CSV table of C-alpha atoms in Angstrom, one decimal:
chain,number,residue,atom,x,y,z
J,1,ASP,CA,163.5,139.4,127.1
J,2,ASN,CA,163.5,136.5,129.4
J,3,TYR,CA,160.3,137.4,131.3
J,4,SER,CA,157.4,135.0,131.3
J,5,ALA,CA,153.9,136.2,130.4
J,6,GLU,CA,152.9,136.1,134.1
J,7,ASP,CA,156.0,138.2,135.0
J,8,LYS,CA,155.2,140.8,132.3
J,9,TYR,CA,151.7,141.0,133.6
J,10,LYS,CA,152.9,141.5,137.2
J,11,ILE,CA,155.3,144.2,136.1
J,12,TRP,CA,152.5,145.9,134.1
J,13,MET,CA,150.2,145.7,137.2
J,14,ARG,CA,152.9,147.2,139.4
J,15,HIS,CA,153.3,150.1,137.0
J,16,ARG,CA,149.5,150.7,137.1
J,17,TYR,CA,149.5,150.6,140.9
J,18,ASN,CA,152.3,153.2,141.0
J,19,ASP,CA,150.4,155.4,138.6
J,20,CYS,CA,147.4,155.0,140.8
J,21,VAL,CA,149.4,156.1,143.8
J,22,ASP,CA,150.7,159.1,141.9
J,23,CYS,CA,147.2,160.1,140.9
J,24,LEU,CA,146.0,159.8,144.5
J,25,ALA,CA,149.0,161.9,145.7
J,26,GLU,CA,148.0,164.6,143.1
J,27,LEU,CA,144.4,164.5,144.3
J,28,MET,CA,145.5,165.3,147.8
J,29,GLY,CA,146.0,168.8,146.5
J,30,HIS,CA,142.6,169.0,144.8
J,31,ASP,CA,140.3,172.0,145.5
J,32,ALA,CA,137.4,169.9,146.9
J,33,PHE,CA,138.0,168.7,150.5
J,34,GLN,CA,135.9,165.5,149.9
J,35,VAL,CA,138.3,164.5,147.1
J,36,LYS,CA,141.3,165.2,149.4
J,37,GLU,CA,139.8,163.2,152.2
J,38,LEU,CA,139.1,160.2,150.0
J,39,SER,CA,142.5,160.3,148.5
J,40,LEU,CA,144.1,160.4,151.9
J,41,CYS,CA,142.0,157.5,153.3
J,42,THR,CA,142.6,155.4,150.1
J,43,LEU,CA,146.4,155.9,150.4
J,44,MET,CA,146.3,154.9,154.1
J,45,LYS,CA,144.5,151.8,153.2
J,46,PHE,CA,147.3,151.1,150.7
J,47,VAL,CA,149.9,151.7,153.5
J,48,GLU,CA,148.1,149.1,155.7
J,49,LEU,CA,147.9,146.5,152.8
J,50,GLU,CA,151.5,147.1,151.7
J,51,ALA,CA,152.7,146.6,155.3
J,52,GLN,CA,150.8,143.2,155.4
J,53,TYR,CA,151.7,142.1,151.9
J,54,PRO,CA,155.1,143.7,151.1
J,55,LEU,CA,155.8,144.6,147.4
J,56,VAL,CA,159.5,143.9,148.0
J,57,LYS,CA,160.6,140.4,148.9
J,58,VAL,CA,162.2,140.2,152.4
J,59,GLU,CA,165.9,139.9,151.7
J,60,TRP,CA,167.0,138.7,155.2
J,61,LYS,CA,165.3,137.9,158.4
J,62,GLY,CA,164.9,140.8,160.7
J,63,SER,CA,164.5,143.5,158.0
J,64,LEU,CA,161.5,145.8,158.2
J,65,THR,CA,158.9,145.7,155.5
J,66,PHE,CA,156.9,148.9,156.5
J,67,PRO,CA,156.1,151.0,153.4
J,68,ARG,CA,157.9,154.0,154.5
J,69,GLU,CA,158.1,155.5,151.0
J,70,LEU,CA,154.3,155.4,150.5
J,71,LEU,CA,153.7,157.0,153.9
J,72,LYS,CA,156.2,159.8,152.9
J,73,VAL,CA,153.9,160.5,149.9
J,74,VAL,CA,151.0,160.9,152.3
J,75,VAL,CA,153.0,163.2,154.7
J,76,ASP,CA,154.2,165.4,151.7
J,77,GLY,CA,150.5,165.7,150.6
J,78,LEU,CA,149.6,166.8,154.1
J,79,LEU,CA,152.2,169.6,154.0
J,80,PRO,CA,151.6,171.8,151.0
J,81,LEU,CA,153.7,175.0,150.6
J,82,ASN,CA,150.9,177.4,149.6
J,83,GLU,CA,147.7,176.6,151.5
J,84,ASP,CA,146.4,175.8,154.9
J,85,ALA,CA,145.9,172.0,155.3
J,86,SER,CA,144.8,172.0,158.9
J,87,LEU,CA,141.4,170.4,158.1
J,88,LEU,CA,142.9,167.5,156.2
J,89,ILE,CA,145.6,167.1,158.9
J,90,SER,CA,142.9,166.9,161.6
J,91,ARG,CA,141.3,164.1,159.5
J,92,PHE,CA,144.7,162.3,159.6
J,93,GLN,CA,145.1,162.5,163.4
J,94,GLU,CA,143.2,159.2,164.0
J,95,TYR,CA,146.1,157.3,162.2
J,96,MET,CA,148.7,158.9,164.5
J,97,GLU,CA,147.3,156.8,167.4
J,98,TYR,CA,149.1,153.8,165.9
J,99,ASP,CA,152.6,153.7,167.3
J,100,ASP,CA,154.2,152.5,164.1
J,101,ILE,CA,152.5,155.1,161.9
J,102,ARG,CA,153.4,157.9,164.4
J,103,TYR,CA,157.1,156.8,164.3
J,104,PHE,CA,157.4,156.8,160.5
J,105,VAL,CA,155.4,160.0,160.2
J,106,ILE,CA,157.9,161.7,162.6
J,107,LYS,CA,160.7,160.4,160.4
J,108,ALA,CA,159.0,161.5,157.2
J,109,VAL,CA,158.3,165.0,158.7
J,110,THR,CA,162.0,165.4,159.6
J,111,GLU,CA,163.0,164.5,156.1
J,112,SER,CA,160.5,166.9,154.6
J,113,ILE,CA,161.6,169.8,156.8
J,114,GLY,CA,165.2,169.2,155.6
J,115,GLN,CA,164.2,169.1,151.9
J,116,VAL,CA,161.9,172.2,152.0
J,117,MET,CA,163.5,174.6,154.5
J,118,GLN,CA,167.1,174.4,153.1
J,119,LYS,CA,165.9,176.0,149.9
J,120,THR,CA,164.3,179.2,151.6
J,121,LYS,CA,167.5,180.9,152.6
J,122,GLU,CA,166.2,181.6,156.1
J,123,ARG,CA,162.9,183.1,155.0
J,124,PRO,CA,159.9,181.6,156.8
J,125,LEU,CA,157.3,179.7,154.8
J,126,PRO,CA,154.2,180.6,156.7
J,127,PHE,CA,151.8,178.0,155.2
J,128,TYR,CA,154.2,175.1,155.1
J,129,GLN,CA,155.5,175.8,158.7
J,130,GLN,CA,152.0,176.1,160.1
J,131,ASN,CA,151.0,172.9,158.4
J,132,VAL,CA,154.0,171.1,160.0
J,133,PHE,CA,153.0,172.5,163.3
J,134,SER,CA,149.4,171.4,162.9
J,135,LEU,CA,150.7,167.9,162.2
J,136,ILE,CA,153.2,167.5,165.0
J,137,SER,CA,151.8,169.6,167.9
J,138,PRO,CA,149.0,167.1,168.8
J,139,ILE,CA,151.3,164.1,168.8
J,140,ASN,CA,150.6,161.9,171.9
J,141,MET,CA,153.9,160.4,172.7
J,142,PRO,CA,153.9,157.2,174.9
J,143,ASN,CA,155.2,157.5,178.5
J,144,LYS,CA,156.3,154.0,179.0
J,145,GLU,CA,157.4,151.1,176.6
J,146,CYS,CA,154.5,149.0,177.9
J,147,ASP,CA,152.1,151.8,176.6
J,148,MET,CA,153.2,151.0,173.0
J,149,VAL,CA,150.6,148.4,172.1
J,150,ARG,CA,148.8,149.8,169.1
J,151,PHE,CA,150.4,149.0,165.8
J,152,MET,CA,148.8,149.1,162.5
J,153,VAL,CA,151.0,146.2,161.4
J,154,LYS,CA,152.5,143.6,163.8
J,155,GLN,CA,155.6,141.9,162.3
J,156,ASP,CA,157.1,138.6,163.5
J,157,ASN,CA,160.3,140.1,164.7
J,158,TRP,CA,158.6,143.2,166.1
J,159,GLU,CA,160.4,143.1,169.5
J,160,GLU,CA,163.8,143.4,167.9
J,161,LEU,CA,162.9,146.5,165.8
J,162,LYS,CA,163.5,150.1,166.8
J,163,VAL,CA,159.8,151.0,166.1
J,164,SER,CA,158.9,149.1,169.2
J,165,LYS,CA,161.4,150.8,171.4
J,166,LEU,CA,160.5,154.0,173.4
J,167,GLN,CA,164.0,155.3,173.3
J,168,ALA,CA,164.0,155.3,169.5
J,169,HIS,CA,160.6,157.1,169.4
J,170,LYS,CA,162.0,159.8,171.7
J,171,GLN,CA,165.1,160.2,169.6
J,172,ALA,CA,163.0,160.6,166.4
J,173,PHE,CA,160.7,163.0,168.1
J,174,GLU,CA,163.6,165.2,169.4
J,175,LYS,CA,165.2,165.2,166.0
J,176,MET,CA,162.0,166.3,164.4
J,177,TRP,CA,161.3,169.2,166.8
J,178,LEU,CA,165.0,170.4,166.7
J,179,SER,CA,165.0,170.4,162.9
J,180,PHE,CA,161.6,172.3,162.9
J,181,LEU,CA,162.7,174.9,165.4
J,182,LYS,CA,166.2,175.6,164.0
J,183,HIS,CA,164.7,177.6,161.1
J,184,LYS,CA,163.2,181.0,161.6
J,185,LEU,CA,159.4,180.8,162.2
J,186,PRO,CA,156.6,183.2,161.3
J,187,ALA,CA,156.0,185.4,164.3
J,188,GLY,CA,152.6,183.9,165.3
J,189,LEU,CA,154.2,180.4,165.5
J,190,TYR,CA,156.7,181.2,168.2
J,191,LYS,CA,153.9,181.8,170.6
J,192,LYS,CA,152.1,178.6,169.7
J,193,VAL,CA,155.2,176.5,170.1
J,194,LEU,CA,156.1,178.1,173.5
J,195,VAL,CA,152.6,177.6,174.9
J,196,ILE,CA,152.7,173.8,174.4
J,197,LEU,CA,156.5,173.4,175.1
J,198,HIS,CA,156.4,172.4,178.8
J,199,ASP,CA,153.5,169.9,178.4
J,200,SER,CA,153.9,168.4,174.9
J,201,ILE,CA,157.5,168.7,173.9
J,202,LEU,CA,160.1,168.8,176.8
J,203,PRO,CA,158.9,165.7,178.7
J,204,TYR,CA,159.4,163.5,175.6
J,205,MET,CA,162.9,164.7,174.7
J,206,ASN,CA,166.1,162.7,175.6
J,207,GLU,CA,168.0,166.1,176.1
J,208,PRO,CA,165.6,168.9,176.7
J,209,THR,CA,168.5,171.3,177.2
J,210,LEU,CA,169.0,171.2,173.4
J,211,MET,CA,166.0,173.7,173.3
J,212,ILE,CA,168.2,176.5,174.7
J,213,ASP,CA,169.1,177.9,171.2
J,214,PHE,CA,165.5,178.1,170.2
J,215,LEU,CA,164.5,179.7,173.5
J,216,THR,CA,167.3,182.3,173.2
J,217,VAL,CA,166.1,183.3,169.8
J,218,ALA,CA,162.5,183.5,171.0
J,219,TYR,CA,163.5,185.7,173.9
J,220,GLY,CA,165.0,188.2,171.5
J,221,ILE,CA,161.5,188.7,169.8
J,222,GLY,CA,160.1,190.7,172.7
J,223,GLY,CA,156.8,191.1,174.4
J,224,ALA,CA,154.7,188.1,175.4
J,225,ILE,CA,157.0,185.8,173.3
J,226,SER,CA,160.0,186.8,175.5
J,227,LEU,CA,158.1,186.0,178.6
J,228,LEU,CA,157.0,182.6,177.3
J,229,ALA,CA,160.6,181.8,176.3
J,230,LEU,CA,161.7,182.6,179.9
J,231,ASN,CA,159.1,180.2,181.1
J,232,GLY,CA,160.8,177.5,178.9
J,233,LEU,CA,164.2,178.5,180.3
J,234,PHE,CA,162.9,178.4,183.9
J,235,ILE,CA,161.7,174.8,183.4
J,236,LEU,CA,165.1,173.8,182.0
J,237,ILE,CA,166.9,175.5,185.0
J,238,HIS,CA,164.6,173.9,187.6
J,239,GLN,CA,163.9,170.5,186.2
J,240,HIS,CA,167.0,169.8,184.0
J,241,ASN,CA,169.7,171.6,186.0
J,242,LEU,CA,170.5,174.0,183.2
J,243,GLU,CA,173.1,176.7,184.2
J,244,TYR,CA,171.7,180.0,182.9
J,245,PRO,CA,173.2,182.9,184.8
J,246,ASP,CA,171.4,185.7,182.8
J,247,PHE,CA,167.9,184.5,183.5
J,248,PHE,CA,166.8,187.1,186.1
J,249,LYS,CA,168.6,189.9,184.2
J,250,LYS,CA,166.5,189.0,181.2
J,251,LEU,CA,163.3,188.9,183.3
J,252,TYR,CA,164.3,192.3,184.8
J,253,SER,CA,164.8,193.8,181.4
J,254,LEU,CA,161.2,192.9,180.5
J,255,LEU,CA,159.8,195.2,183.2
J,256,ASP,CA,158.8,198.3,181.2
J,257,PRO,CA,155.7,200.6,181.3
J,258,SER,CA,153.7,198.3,179.0
J,259,ILE,CA,153.5,195.4,181.5
J,260,TYR,CA,150.6,197.1,183.3
J,261,HIS,CA,148.7,197.7,180.1
J,262,VAL,CA,149.1,194.7,177.8
J,263,LYS,CA,146.5,191.9,177.4
J,264,TYR,CA,149.0,189.3,178.6
J,265,ARG,CA,149.5,191.1,181.9
J,266,ALA,CA,147.9,188.2,183.9
J,267,ARG,CA,150.3,185.6,182.4
J,268,PHE,CA,153.3,188.0,182.9
J,269,PHE,CA,152.6,188.3,186.7
J,270,HIS,CA,151.6,184.7,187.1
J,271,LEU,CA,155.0,183.6,185.7
J,272,ALA,CA,156.9,186.4,187.4
J,273,ASP,CA,155.4,185.2,190.7
J,274,LEU,CA,156.6,181.7,189.9
J,275,PHE,CA,160.1,182.9,189.0
J,276,LEU,CA,160.5,184.9,192.2
J,277,SER,CA,159.0,182.2,194.4
J,278,SER,CA,162.3,181.0,195.7
J,279,SER,CA,163.4,182.2,199.1
J,280,HIS,CA,167.1,181.7,198.2
J,281,LEU,CA,167.3,184.7,195.9
J,282,PRO,CA,169.6,187.5,196.9
J,283,ALA,CA,168.1,190.5,198.6
J,284,TYR,CA,169.5,193.0,196.1
J,285,LEU,CA,167.9,191.1,193.2
J,286,VAL,CA,164.4,191.1,194.8
J,287,ALA,CA,164.8,194.7,195.9
J,288,ALA,CA,165.6,195.7,192.3
J,289,PHE,CA,162.3,194.0,191.1
J,290,ILE,CA,160.3,195.7,194.0
J,291,LYS,CA,161.7,199.0,193.2
J,292,ARG,CA,161.3,198.8,189.4
J,293,LEU,CA,157.7,197.5,189.7
J,294,SER,CA,157.0,200.4,192.2
J,295,ARG,CA,158.4,203.1,189.9
J,296,LEU,CA,156.4,201.8,187.0
J,297,ALA,CA,153.3,201.7,189.2
J,298,LEU,CA,153.3,205.5,189.3
J,299,THR,CA,151.8,205.5,185.8
J,300,ALA,CA,149.7,202.3,186.0
J,301,PRO,CA,145.9,202.0,185.9
J,302,PRO,CA,144.0,201.3,189.1
J,303,GLU,CA,143.2,197.7,188.2
J,304,ALA,CA,146.8,197.0,187.7
J,305,LEU,CA,147.8,198.6,191.0
J,306,LEU,CA,145.2,196.5,192.9
J,307,MET,CA,147.1,193.5,191.7
J,308,VAL,CA,150.8,194.7,191.9
J,309,ILE,CA,150.6,196.1,195.5
J,310,PRO,CA,149.7,192.6,197.0
J,311,PHE,CA,152.4,191.2,194.6
J,312,ILE,CA,155.0,193.5,196.1
J,313,CYS,CA,153.7,192.6,199.7
J,314,ASN,CA,154.3,188.9,198.9
J,315,LEU,CA,157.9,189.7,197.8
J,316,PHE,CA,158.5,191.4,201.2
J,317,ARG,CA,157.0,188.3,203.0
J,318,ARG,CA,159.4,185.9,201.1
J,319,HIS,CA,162.4,188.2,201.6
J,320,PRO,CA,162.3,190.0,204.9
J,321,ALA,CA,165.7,191.6,204.2
J,322,CYS,CA,164.1,193.8,201.7
J,323,LYS,CA,161.8,195.5,204.3
J,324,VAL,CA,164.6,198.1,204.8
J,325,LEU,CA,162.9,199.8,201.7
J,326,VAL,CA,159.7,200.3,203.8
J,327,HIS,CA,161.4,201.4,207.0
J,328,ARG,CA,163.3,204.1,205.2
J,329,PRO,CA,160.1,206.1,204.1
J,330,ASN,CA,161.8,209.4,203.4
J,331,GLY,CA,164.9,208.1,201.8
J,332,PRO,CA,168.3,207.7,203.4
J,333,GLU,CA,169.2,210.5,205.8
J,334,GLY,CA,171.0,213.4,204.1
J,335,MET,CA,170.3,212.2,200.6
J,336,SER,CA,168.3,214.6,198.4
J,337,GLU,CA,167.5,212.2,195.7
J,338,ASP,CA,166.6,208.5,195.2
J,339,PRO,CA,169.9,206.5,194.7
J,340,TYR,CA,168.0,203.8,192.7
J,341,ILE,CA,169.2,203.8,189.0
J,342,MET,CA,166.1,203.0,186.8
J,343,GLU,CA,168.1,202.8,183.6
J,344,GLU,CA,170.6,200.2,184.9
J,345,GLU,CA,170.1,196.8,183.1
J,346,GLU,CA,172.0,194.9,185.8
J,347,PRO,CA,169.9,194.4,188.9
J,348,SER,CA,173.0,194.1,191.1
J,349,GLU,CA,174.1,197.6,190.0
J,350,SER,CA,170.8,199.4,190.4
J,351,ARG,CA,171.4,200.3,194.1
J,352,ALA,CA,167.8,199.4,194.9
J,353,LEU,CA,168.7,198.3,198.5
J,354,GLU,CA,169.9,201.7,199.3
J,355,SER,CA,166.6,203.3,198.2
J,356,SER,CA,163.2,203.7,199.8
J,357,LEU,CA,159.7,202.8,198.7
J,358,TRP,CA,158.4,206.4,198.3
J,359,GLU,CA,156.5,205.4,195.2
J,360,ILE,CA,154.1,203.2,197.2
J,361,GLN,CA,153.8,206.0,199.9
J,362,SER,CA,152.8,208.3,197.0
J,363,LEU,CA,150.1,205.8,196.0
J,364,GLN,CA,148.5,206.1,199.5
J,365,ASN,CA,147.2,209.4,198.1
J,366,HIS,CA,145.8,207.8,194.9
J,367,TYR,CA,142.5,209.1,193.7
J,368,HIS,CA,141.0,205.7,193.8
J,369,PRO,CA,140.1,204.8,197.4
J,370,ASP,CA,140.8,201.0,196.9
J,371,VAL,CA,144.3,201.7,195.7
J,372,ALA,CA,145.0,204.1,198.6
J,373,LYS,CA,143.8,201.6,201.0
J,374,ALA,CA,145.9,198.7,199.4
J,375,ALA,CA,149.0,201.0,199.5
J,376,ALA,CA,148.4,201.8,203.1
J,377,ILE,CA,149.0,198.2,204.2
J,378,LEU,CA,152.7,198.7,204.0
J,379,ASN,CA,152.4,201.1,206.9
J,380,GLN,CA,151.5,198.2,209.1
J,381,SER,CA,153.5,195.1,209.9
J,382,LEU,CA,152.6,192.4,207.2
J,383,SER,CA,151.0,189.1,208.2
J,384,GLU,CA,153.0,185.9,207.6
J,385,ILE,CA,150.5,184.5,205.1
J,386,GLU,CA,150.9,185.5,201.4
J,387,ASP,CA,148.0,187.3,199.7
J,388,ASP,CA,146.3,185.2,197.0
J,389,ILE,CA,146.7,187.3,193.8
J,390,SER,CA,145.2,184.8,191.4
J,391,GLY,CA,141.8,186.5,191.5
J,392,LEU,CA,143.4,190.0,190.9
J,393,LEU,CA,145.4,189.0,187.9
J,394,GLU,CA,142.5,189.3,185.4
J,395,LEU,CA,140.9,192.4,187.0
J,396,SER,CA,139.8,194.9,184.3
J,397,GLY,CA,139.0,198.6,184.5
J,398,TYR,CA,135.4,197.8,183.6
J,399,GLU,CA,135.0,195.5,186.5
J,400,LEU,CA,136.4,198.1,188.9
J,401,PHE,CA,134.0,200.7,187.6
J,402,ASP,CA,131.1,198.3,187.8
J,403,LYS,CA,132.0,197.5,191.4
J,404,GLU,CA,132.1,201.2,192.4
J,405,VAL,CA,128.8,201.9,190.7
J,406,LYS,CA,127.1,199.1,192.5
J,407,LYS,CA,128.3,200.1,196.0
J,408,LYS,CA,125.4,201.0,198.4
J,409,ALA,CA,126.1,204.4,199.8
J,410,ALA,CA,125.8,204.7,203.6
J,411,ASP,CA,124.1,207.7,205.3
J,412,VAL,CA,126.3,210.6,204.8
J,413,PRO,CA,127.2,212.4,208.1
J,414,LEU,CA,126.1,216.1,207.8
J,415,GLU,CA,128.0,218.9,209.3
J,416,PHE,CA,124.9,221.0,210.3
J,417,GLU,CA,121.8,220.5,212.4
J,418,GLN,CA,118.5,220.2,210.5
J,419,VAL,CA,116.4,223.3,210.8
J,420,ARG,CA,113.6,223.2,213.3
J,421,GLY,CA,111.2,226.1,213.7
J,422,LEU,CA,111.5,229.6,212.3
J,423,PHE,CA,115.0,230.4,213.4
J,424,GLY,CA,116.5,226.9,213.4
J,425,LYS,CA,117.0,226.5,217.1
J,426,LYS,CA,115.7,223.3,218.8
J,427,ASN,CA,114.1,224.8,221.8
J,428,ASP,CA,113.1,228.1,220.4
J,429,ILE,CA,109.8,229.5,221.6
J,430,PHE,CA,108.9,230.3,217.9
J,431,ALA,CA,109.1,226.6,217.1
J,432,GLU,CA,106.2,226.0,219.4
J,433,HIS,CA,104.0,228.5,217.6
J,434,PHE,CA,105.3,228.5,214.0
J,435,THR,CA,106.2,225.7,211.5
J,436,LEU,CA,107.9,226.0,208.2
J,437,ASP,CA,106.1,224.5,205.2
């Protein structure tokens, strides 16, 4: 026992400090939010003080004295397994504005995901994964190295350390998201991730194409999630030169009767319009999309038809080679049936270009006058300028009905002359002597 009385006191104080940290970490799981919040803020104060006055002596010049372990305790407290911690996480967001705190939180989250998710045997942990998402989705990454000026703790050799380098931040950010997304997510989280993907995740990754595995899994889920996954793939194809030959086949397979009825119809057609905007697409491919949309339109509600007919007209404007479908109104000569194969999954094998657009011709007899009028446009030569469909994407059946009800009726032309006089003839002699009351 060679310790002096002062050393023994320091050791005893250090143990008390560690006990205090353990108590605060436990109180982050308390039932009362005020207790959680106070514990969080106290621990973050300890983080700041430990960074300024390191508990461990600096062994060599250039080593970092940031209290990573203490910050990991805080991050673990923010990510409970069995309750929603979004309120506490939102309280923590102000600390994430510091570049050094953000960097070490990203590292701690990656470590946490590895420790927690490997035990679940591919089963999602809804509360935990939602908490991770709540913590990492609002992260504001710096765009340039010169933006990184807010540090909770400045160190003498700061410029030499990774924490001041944007490249290191991007690597840590990318590793965190990839570790989060490689595990199966609860269904609702796929949608949330995909919605923020193009703005908040892809621009800050060193290699965005690494997201392809996640996007392929998300596509397999179906519905709106498949569509959002295709949006992510589209960004990778256009902005990051990803080779993905099956893209349009996957989009084509999403065209089923539900697209005209579901609540995400507006987003579907907005994105489909974006995907089909290139004038370099082959005619057979665009013809397959036109034909499938037209066939499905036969059972669509009027509000969807008023949007899809201008959509199809725009496709004809971009791809004049497809107009053969319109100029063959009764189908190819001598053919008793439509050669288009609706069940074919491969657009190139669907024989759409050999077909005609009899479906839209049928819609010219639609019970709703606005639909019949819109479908009749294909009988005329189309103007060069594309129709703006943005205002039609959100059109609802209620709005359509409301519009019809509010129409002012014009004078109706009558097919008979109004009765004048006794026998109804204008210049009848009786009319001069008798009137009808």
